[in-house]
Amino acid sequence: MSIFVTGASGWIGSATVDELISAGYEVTGLARTDAAETALKAKGANALRGDLDDVDCLRQGASDADAVIHLANKHDWTDMAESNRAERTAVQTMLDVLEGSDRPFLLASGVAGLAQGRPSTEADASPFSGPEAMRGGTENLALDYVDKGVRAVALRFAPTVHGDGDHGFISYLVAAARATGVSGYVGDGSTGWAAVHRADAATMIRLGLEKAPTGSRLHAVGETSVSSKEIAEAIGRGLDLPTVSIAPEDAVQHFGFIGRFFSLDLSSSSSITQKLLNWAPMGPTLAEDLSSGSYFRS
């Protein structure tokens, strides 16, 4: 079975490529750079040169594969409108190729914004629809193609997919602590983030490809909620810095753009996903990863 993976050299994508190759799949990864192409070929994967704006390349990748796993995103926090536009166009392009084929299309989404005052679940529909919405509303766009002969599955990731080498949200919090001399949390620190280890996320993606029914929403979540105060205290210990409360109105000024997310409760459950896929997260917890020291190397 041949799989086309976008974001194949990224944080989650590279682990997913390893997981798929280990399971015997033929993988072709979208490669934006020479370095990405070299890395993919070294793993035993094929490389298709292009990026999210190269719709002809995306059509080719989707046309030649038995399944598509879309993990790429521009993540341009300075121009979210452009990121959302590119995401919408890329997903629409690949869905149009797959229409009527009954081939799997798994795409990255997130748990953010699904619920308020409680952990989100797989039963919560995404509130983001239309080209101007977060990620271009592509989760709902993809699920609309269930009735058009595409085996669409939403991969909703925890806000932190952690592990050695992570350059995501936790690394931004570490950078803010280094820059300000304190490790901060917002308000009383009671808001929490769901978390998952990178290896567990990659395993869930493979199992989703193999087992998830059409139209499924899967949660890549290993821990339902890790409080912002716990995260800040772990960062403080790692950098030998004091832990302090930051007023909600000062969060963006103190943390940068990540302050908008650190102020939110982004807790989430994966109990439905675990039962559906017979998936049990086995990797280190976020606290264990932070205590390992990997986030605090110079």
Short mmCIF file of C-alpha atoms in Angstrom, two decimals:
data_model
loop_
_atom_site.label_atom_id
_atom_site.label_comp_id
_atom_site.label_asym_id
_atom_site.label_seq_id
_atom_site.Cartn_x
_atom_site.Cartn_y
_atom_site.Cartn_z
CA MET A 1 0.00 0.00 0.00
CA SER A 2 1.46 3.36 -1.01
CA ILE A 3 0.98 6.39 1.21
CA PHE A 4 1.52 10.04 0.26
CA VAL A 5 2.49 12.10 3.32
CA THR A 6 2.63 15.89 3.39
CA GLY A 7 4.71 17.38 6.19
CA ALA A 8 6.80 14.22 5.95
CA SER A 9 9.97 15.89 7.24
CA GLY A 10 8.23 17.78 10.04
CA TRP A 11 8.04 17.01 13.75
CA ILE A 12 5.03 14.70 13.60
CA GLY A 13 5.44 13.75 9.95
CA SER A 14 8.97 12.38 10.25
CA ALA A 15 7.91 10.10 13.12
CA THR A 16 4.88 9.02 11.09
CA VAL A 17 7.05 8.13 8.09
CA ASP A 18 9.23 5.98 10.37
CA GLU A 19 6.13 4.27 11.78
CA LEU A 20 4.67 3.57 8.35
CA ILE A 21 7.90 2.23 6.89
CA SER A 22 8.37 -0.03 9.92
CA ALA A 23 4.89 -1.41 9.27
CA GLY A 24 5.78 -2.25 5.67
CA TYR A 25 4.11 0.61 3.80
CA GLU A 26 5.58 2.33 0.75
CA VAL A 27 5.84 6.02 1.61
CA THR A 28 6.25 9.07 -0.60
CA GLY A 29 6.83 12.29 1.29
CA LEU A 30 6.35 15.83 0.09
CA ALA A 31 9.81 17.43 0.19
CA ARG A 32 10.17 21.19 0.10
CA THR A 33 13.98 21.28 0.38
CA ASP A 34 17.06 19.30 -0.61
CA ALA A 35 17.57 18.42 3.07
CA ALA A 36 14.04 17.04 3.35
CA GLU A 37 14.50 14.97 0.21
CA THR A 38 17.79 13.56 1.48
CA ALA A 39 16.30 12.70 4.87
CA LEU A 40 13.32 10.92 3.34
CA LYS A 41 15.45 8.85 0.99
CA ALA A 42 17.77 7.90 3.87
CA LYS A 43 14.75 6.39 5.66
CA GLY A 44 13.80 4.36 2.60
CA ALA A 45 10.94 6.65 1.54
CA ASN A 46 10.39 8.28 -1.83
CA ALA A 47 10.42 12.05 -2.15
CA LEU A 48 8.17 14.26 -4.25
CA ARG A 49 9.58 17.76 -4.53
CA GLY A 50 7.07 20.55 -3.89
CA ASP A 51 5.20 22.46 -1.22
CA LEU A 52 1.65 23.35 -0.17
CA ASP A 53 1.38 26.02 -2.86
CA ASP A 54 2.32 23.59 -5.64
CA VAL A 55 -1.12 22.24 -6.49
CA ASP A 56 0.14 20.22 -9.46
CA CYS A 57 2.55 18.41 -7.15
CA LEU A 58 -0.23 17.73 -4.63
CA ARG A 59 -2.44 16.36 -7.39
CA GLN A 60 0.33 14.03 -8.49
CA GLY A 61 1.02 12.82 -4.96
CA ALA A 62 -2.65 12.13 -4.26
CA SER A 63 -3.23 10.53 -7.67
CA ASP A 64 -0.35 8.08 -7.35
CA ALA A 65 -1.08 6.93 -3.78
CA ASP A 66 -3.48 4.45 -2.22
CA ALA A 67 -3.95 6.82 0.74
CA VAL A 68 -3.03 10.37 1.75
CA ILE A 69 -1.94 11.60 5.18
CA HIS A 70 -1.90 15.39 5.25
CA LEU A 71 0.20 16.76 8.10
CA ALA A 72 1.77 19.88 6.56
CA ASN A 73 0.83 23.44 7.46
CA LYS A 74 2.61 26.74 6.96
CA HIS A 75 2.13 27.73 10.63
CA ASP A 76 2.86 31.35 9.80
CA TRP A 77 1.78 33.01 13.04
CA THR A 78 2.44 36.46 11.55
CA ASP A 79 0.04 35.86 8.65
CA MET A 80 -2.61 33.38 9.67
CA ALA A 81 -4.85 34.39 6.78
CA GLU A 82 -2.19 33.18 4.34
CA SER A 83 -1.68 29.95 6.29
CA ASN A 84 -5.41 29.30 6.29
CA ARG A 85 -5.68 30.06 2.56
CA ALA A 86 -2.84 27.71 1.68
CA GLU A 87 -4.27 24.95 3.86
CA ARG A 88 -7.72 25.26 2.32
CA THR A 89 -6.40 25.20 -1.24
CA ALA A 90 -4.10 22.24 -0.59
CA VAL A 91 -6.81 20.13 1.05
CA GLN A 92 -9.39 21.00 -1.60
CA THR A 93 -6.92 20.02 -4.32
CA MET A 94 -6.24 16.58 -2.86
CA LEU A 95 -9.88 15.89 -2.00
CA ASP A 96 -10.91 16.63 -5.57
CA VAL A 97 -8.40 14.04 -6.78
CA LEU A 98 -9.67 11.42 -4.30
CA GLU A 99 -13.38 12.04 -4.85
CA GLY A 100 -15.23 8.83 -5.69
CA SER A 101 -12.21 6.59 -5.07
CA ASP A 102 -12.99 5.40 -1.50
CA ARG A 103 -9.33 6.01 -0.70
CA PRO A 104 -8.32 7.19 2.81
CA PHE A 105 -7.58 10.85 3.44
CA LEU A 106 -6.31 11.58 6.96
CA LEU A 107 -5.67 15.20 7.82
CA ALA A 108 -4.19 17.05 10.75
CA SER A 109 -6.48 19.11 12.93
CA GLY A 110 -6.47 20.07 16.61
CA VAL A 111 -8.43 19.92 19.85
CA ALA A 112 -8.31 23.69 20.41
CA GLY A 113 -11.67 25.43 20.48
CA LEU A 114 -13.79 22.28 20.54
CA ALA A 115 -15.24 22.72 24.05
CA GLN A 116 -15.33 25.16 26.93
CA GLY A 117 -15.32 24.27 30.64
CA ARG A 118 -14.64 20.55 30.06
CA PRO A 119 -12.27 18.30 28.16
CA SER A 120 -13.24 18.02 24.51
CA THR A 121 -14.11 14.62 23.07
CA GLU A 122 -14.24 13.02 19.67
CA ALA A 123 -18.00 13.60 19.68
CA ASP A 124 -17.48 17.37 19.53
CA ALA A 125 -17.87 18.67 15.99
CA SER A 126 -15.37 21.26 14.85
CA PRO A 127 -16.82 24.80 15.02
CA PHE A 128 -14.42 25.97 12.31
CA SER A 129 -15.98 26.10 8.85
CA GLY A 130 -15.24 28.07 5.71
CA PRO A 131 -12.06 29.47 4.14
CA GLU A 132 -11.57 32.19 6.76
CA ALA A 133 -11.72 29.81 9.73
CA MET A 134 -8.79 28.31 11.62
CA ARG A 135 -6.81 25.99 9.31
CA GLY A 136 -9.18 27.07 6.55
CA GLY A 137 -11.98 25.01 8.06
CA THR A 138 -10.42 21.95 6.47
CA GLU A 139 -11.59 19.37 9.01
CA ASN A 140 -15.20 20.03 8.11
CA LEU A 141 -14.28 20.35 4.44
CA ALA A 142 -12.71 16.89 4.46
CA LEU A 143 -15.58 15.30 6.37
CA ASP A 144 -18.00 16.77 3.81
CA TYR A 145 -16.31 14.46 1.27
CA VAL A 146 -17.42 11.35 3.15
CA ASP A 147 -20.58 11.48 1.02
CA LYS A 148 -18.42 11.95 -2.08
CA GLY A 149 -16.53 8.70 -1.86
CA VAL A 150 -13.53 9.69 0.27
CA ARG A 151 -12.61 7.83 3.46
CA ALA A 152 -11.92 11.04 5.36
CA VAL A 153 -10.57 10.88 8.93
CA ALA A 154 -9.70 13.88 11.15
CA LEU A 155 -6.50 13.63 13.21
CA ARG A 156 -6.90 16.02 16.12
CA PHE A 157 -3.61 16.66 17.91
CA ALA A 158 -3.06 17.84 21.46
CA PRO A 159 -1.61 21.38 21.68
CA THR A 160 1.72 19.89 22.72
CA VAL A 161 3.13 16.89 20.85
CA HIS A 162 6.26 16.58 22.92
CA GLY A 163 9.56 14.73 22.85
CA ASP A 164 13.29 15.19 22.45
CA GLY A 165 13.82 17.74 19.66
CA ASP A 166 10.40 19.38 19.97
CA HIS A 167 10.35 22.91 18.55
CA GLY A 168 6.64 23.51 19.14
CA PHE A 169 4.63 25.30 21.82
CA ILE A 170 6.63 24.09 24.83
CA SER A 171 9.85 25.33 23.25
CA TYR A 172 8.25 28.78 22.88
CA LEU A 173 7.42 28.79 26.59
CA VAL A 174 11.00 27.82 27.39
CA ALA A 175 12.27 30.65 25.17
CA ALA A 176 9.99 33.14 26.94
CA ALA A 177 11.32 32.00 30.31
CA ARG A 178 14.90 32.45 29.15
CA ALA A 179 14.12 35.90 27.77
CA THR A 180 12.23 37.20 30.83
CA GLY A 181 14.13 35.46 33.63
CA VAL A 182 10.98 33.90 35.07
CA SER A 183 8.87 30.88 34.20
CA GLY A 184 5.33 32.15 33.98
CA TYR A 185 1.85 30.71 34.06
CA VAL A 186 -1.35 32.65 33.41
CA GLY A 187 -3.63 33.71 36.26
CA ASP A 188 -3.99 31.01 38.88
CA GLY A 189 -2.43 28.40 36.60
CA SER A 190 -5.47 26.14 36.64
CA THR A 191 -6.00 26.02 32.87
CA GLY A 192 -4.54 22.93 31.26
CA TRP A 193 -3.29 21.53 28.00
CA ALA A 194 -3.78 18.04 26.64
CA ALA A 195 -0.48 16.41 25.71
CA VAL A 196 0.84 13.45 23.75
CA HIS A 197 4.27 12.04 23.07
CA ARG A 198 5.38 12.21 19.46
CA ALA A 199 5.85 8.45 19.12
CA ASP A 200 2.35 7.79 20.44
CA ALA A 201 0.91 10.28 17.95
CA ALA A 202 2.67 8.50 15.08
CA THR A 203 1.33 5.12 16.21
CA MET A 204 -2.19 6.53 16.42
CA ILE A 205 -1.93 7.85 12.85
CA ARG A 206 -0.94 4.43 11.52
CA LEU A 207 -3.74 2.73 13.44
CA GLY A 208 -6.16 5.36 12.17
CA LEU A 209 -5.13 4.55 8.61
CA GLU A 210 -5.67 0.84 9.24
CA LYS A 211 -8.76 0.82 11.44
CA ALA A 212 -10.67 4.10 11.64
CA PRO A 213 -14.12 4.09 10.05
CA THR A 214 -14.91 6.73 7.46
CA GLY A 215 -15.77 10.06 9.05
CA SER A 216 -13.94 9.36 12.32
CA ARG A 217 -12.51 12.08 14.50
CA LEU A 218 -9.43 10.77 16.29
CA HIS A 219 -7.74 12.42 19.27
CA ALA A 220 -3.97 12.14 19.55
CA VAL A 221 -4.02 12.75 23.29
CA GLY A 222 -2.02 10.89 25.93
CA GLU A 223 -2.78 13.13 28.92
CA THR A 224 -6.14 14.85 29.25
CA SER A 225 -4.82 17.95 31.02
CA VAL A 226 -1.50 19.22 32.34
CA SER A 227 -2.01 22.51 34.16
CA SER A 228 -0.20 25.62 33.01
CA LYS A 229 1.21 25.97 36.51
CA GLU A 230 2.67 22.44 36.37
CA ILE A 231 4.23 23.23 33.00
CA ALA A 232 5.69 26.50 34.28
CA GLU A 233 7.07 24.86 37.42
CA ALA A 234 8.77 22.15 35.36
CA ILE A 235 10.32 24.77 33.08
CA GLY A 236 11.39 26.77 36.13
CA ARG A 237 13.15 23.74 37.58
CA GLY A 238 14.82 22.99 34.27
CA LEU A 239 16.18 26.52 33.90
CA ASP A 240 16.62 27.25 37.63
CA LEU A 241 14.24 30.20 37.40
CA PRO A 242 11.45 31.39 39.71
CA THR A 243 7.87 30.51 38.78
CA VAL A 244 5.44 33.43 38.74
CA SER A 245 1.86 34.25 37.81
CA ILE A 246 1.28 36.47 34.79
CA ALA A 247 -1.94 38.47 34.61
CA PRO A 248 -4.16 37.33 31.73
CA GLU A 249 -4.12 40.79 30.17
CA ASP A 250 -0.30 40.69 30.10
CA ALA A 251 0.04 37.17 28.67
CA VAL A 252 0.76 38.11 25.05
CA GLN A 253 3.23 40.81 26.05
CA HIS A 254 5.06 38.39 28.34
CA PHE A 255 5.00 35.18 26.28
CA GLY A 256 4.55 36.52 22.75
CA PHE A 257 1.90 34.99 20.47
CA ILE A 258 1.96 31.75 22.51
CA GLY A 259 0.41 33.67 25.40
CA ARG A 260 -2.95 33.55 23.60
CA PHE A 261 -2.89 29.76 23.72
CA PHE A 262 -1.32 29.40 27.17
CA SER A 263 -4.24 31.42 28.55
CA LEU A 264 -6.75 28.86 27.26
CA ASP A 265 -7.93 25.59 28.70
CA LEU A 266 -7.16 23.08 25.93
CA SER A 267 -7.89 19.86 27.79
CA SER A 268 -9.13 16.89 25.82
CA SER A 269 -9.96 13.20 26.13
CA SER A 270 -8.96 10.36 23.81
CA SER A 271 -10.96 7.55 25.42
CA ILE A 272 -13.07 6.99 22.29
CA THR A 273 -9.99 6.87 20.07
CA GLN A 274 -8.17 4.48 22.39
CA LYS A 275 -11.11 2.07 22.41
CA LEU A 276 -11.77 2.37 18.67
CA LEU A 277 -8.16 1.72 17.62
CA ASN A 278 -7.04 -0.40 20.58
CA TRP A 279 -4.42 2.29 21.08
CA ALA A 280 -2.72 2.84 24.44
CA PRO A 281 -0.29 5.77 24.72
CA MET A 282 2.99 4.40 26.06
CA GLY A 283 5.47 7.27 25.69
CA PRO A 284 6.85 9.55 28.39
CA THR A 285 4.50 12.11 29.91
CA LEU A 286 5.07 15.82 29.37
CA ALA A 287 6.48 16.11 32.91
CA GLU A 288 8.90 13.26 32.22
CA ASP A 289 10.05 14.87 28.98
CA LEU A 290 10.58 18.19 30.73
CA SER A 291 12.49 16.54 33.57
CA SER A 292 14.79 14.80 31.07
CA GLY A 293 16.47 18.11 30.27
CA SER A 294 16.00 17.85 26.51
CA TYR A 295 14.09 21.14 26.36
CA PHE A 296 16.86 23.06 28.13
CA ARG A 297 19.91 22.34 26.05
CA SER A 298 21.72 25.46 24.87
#
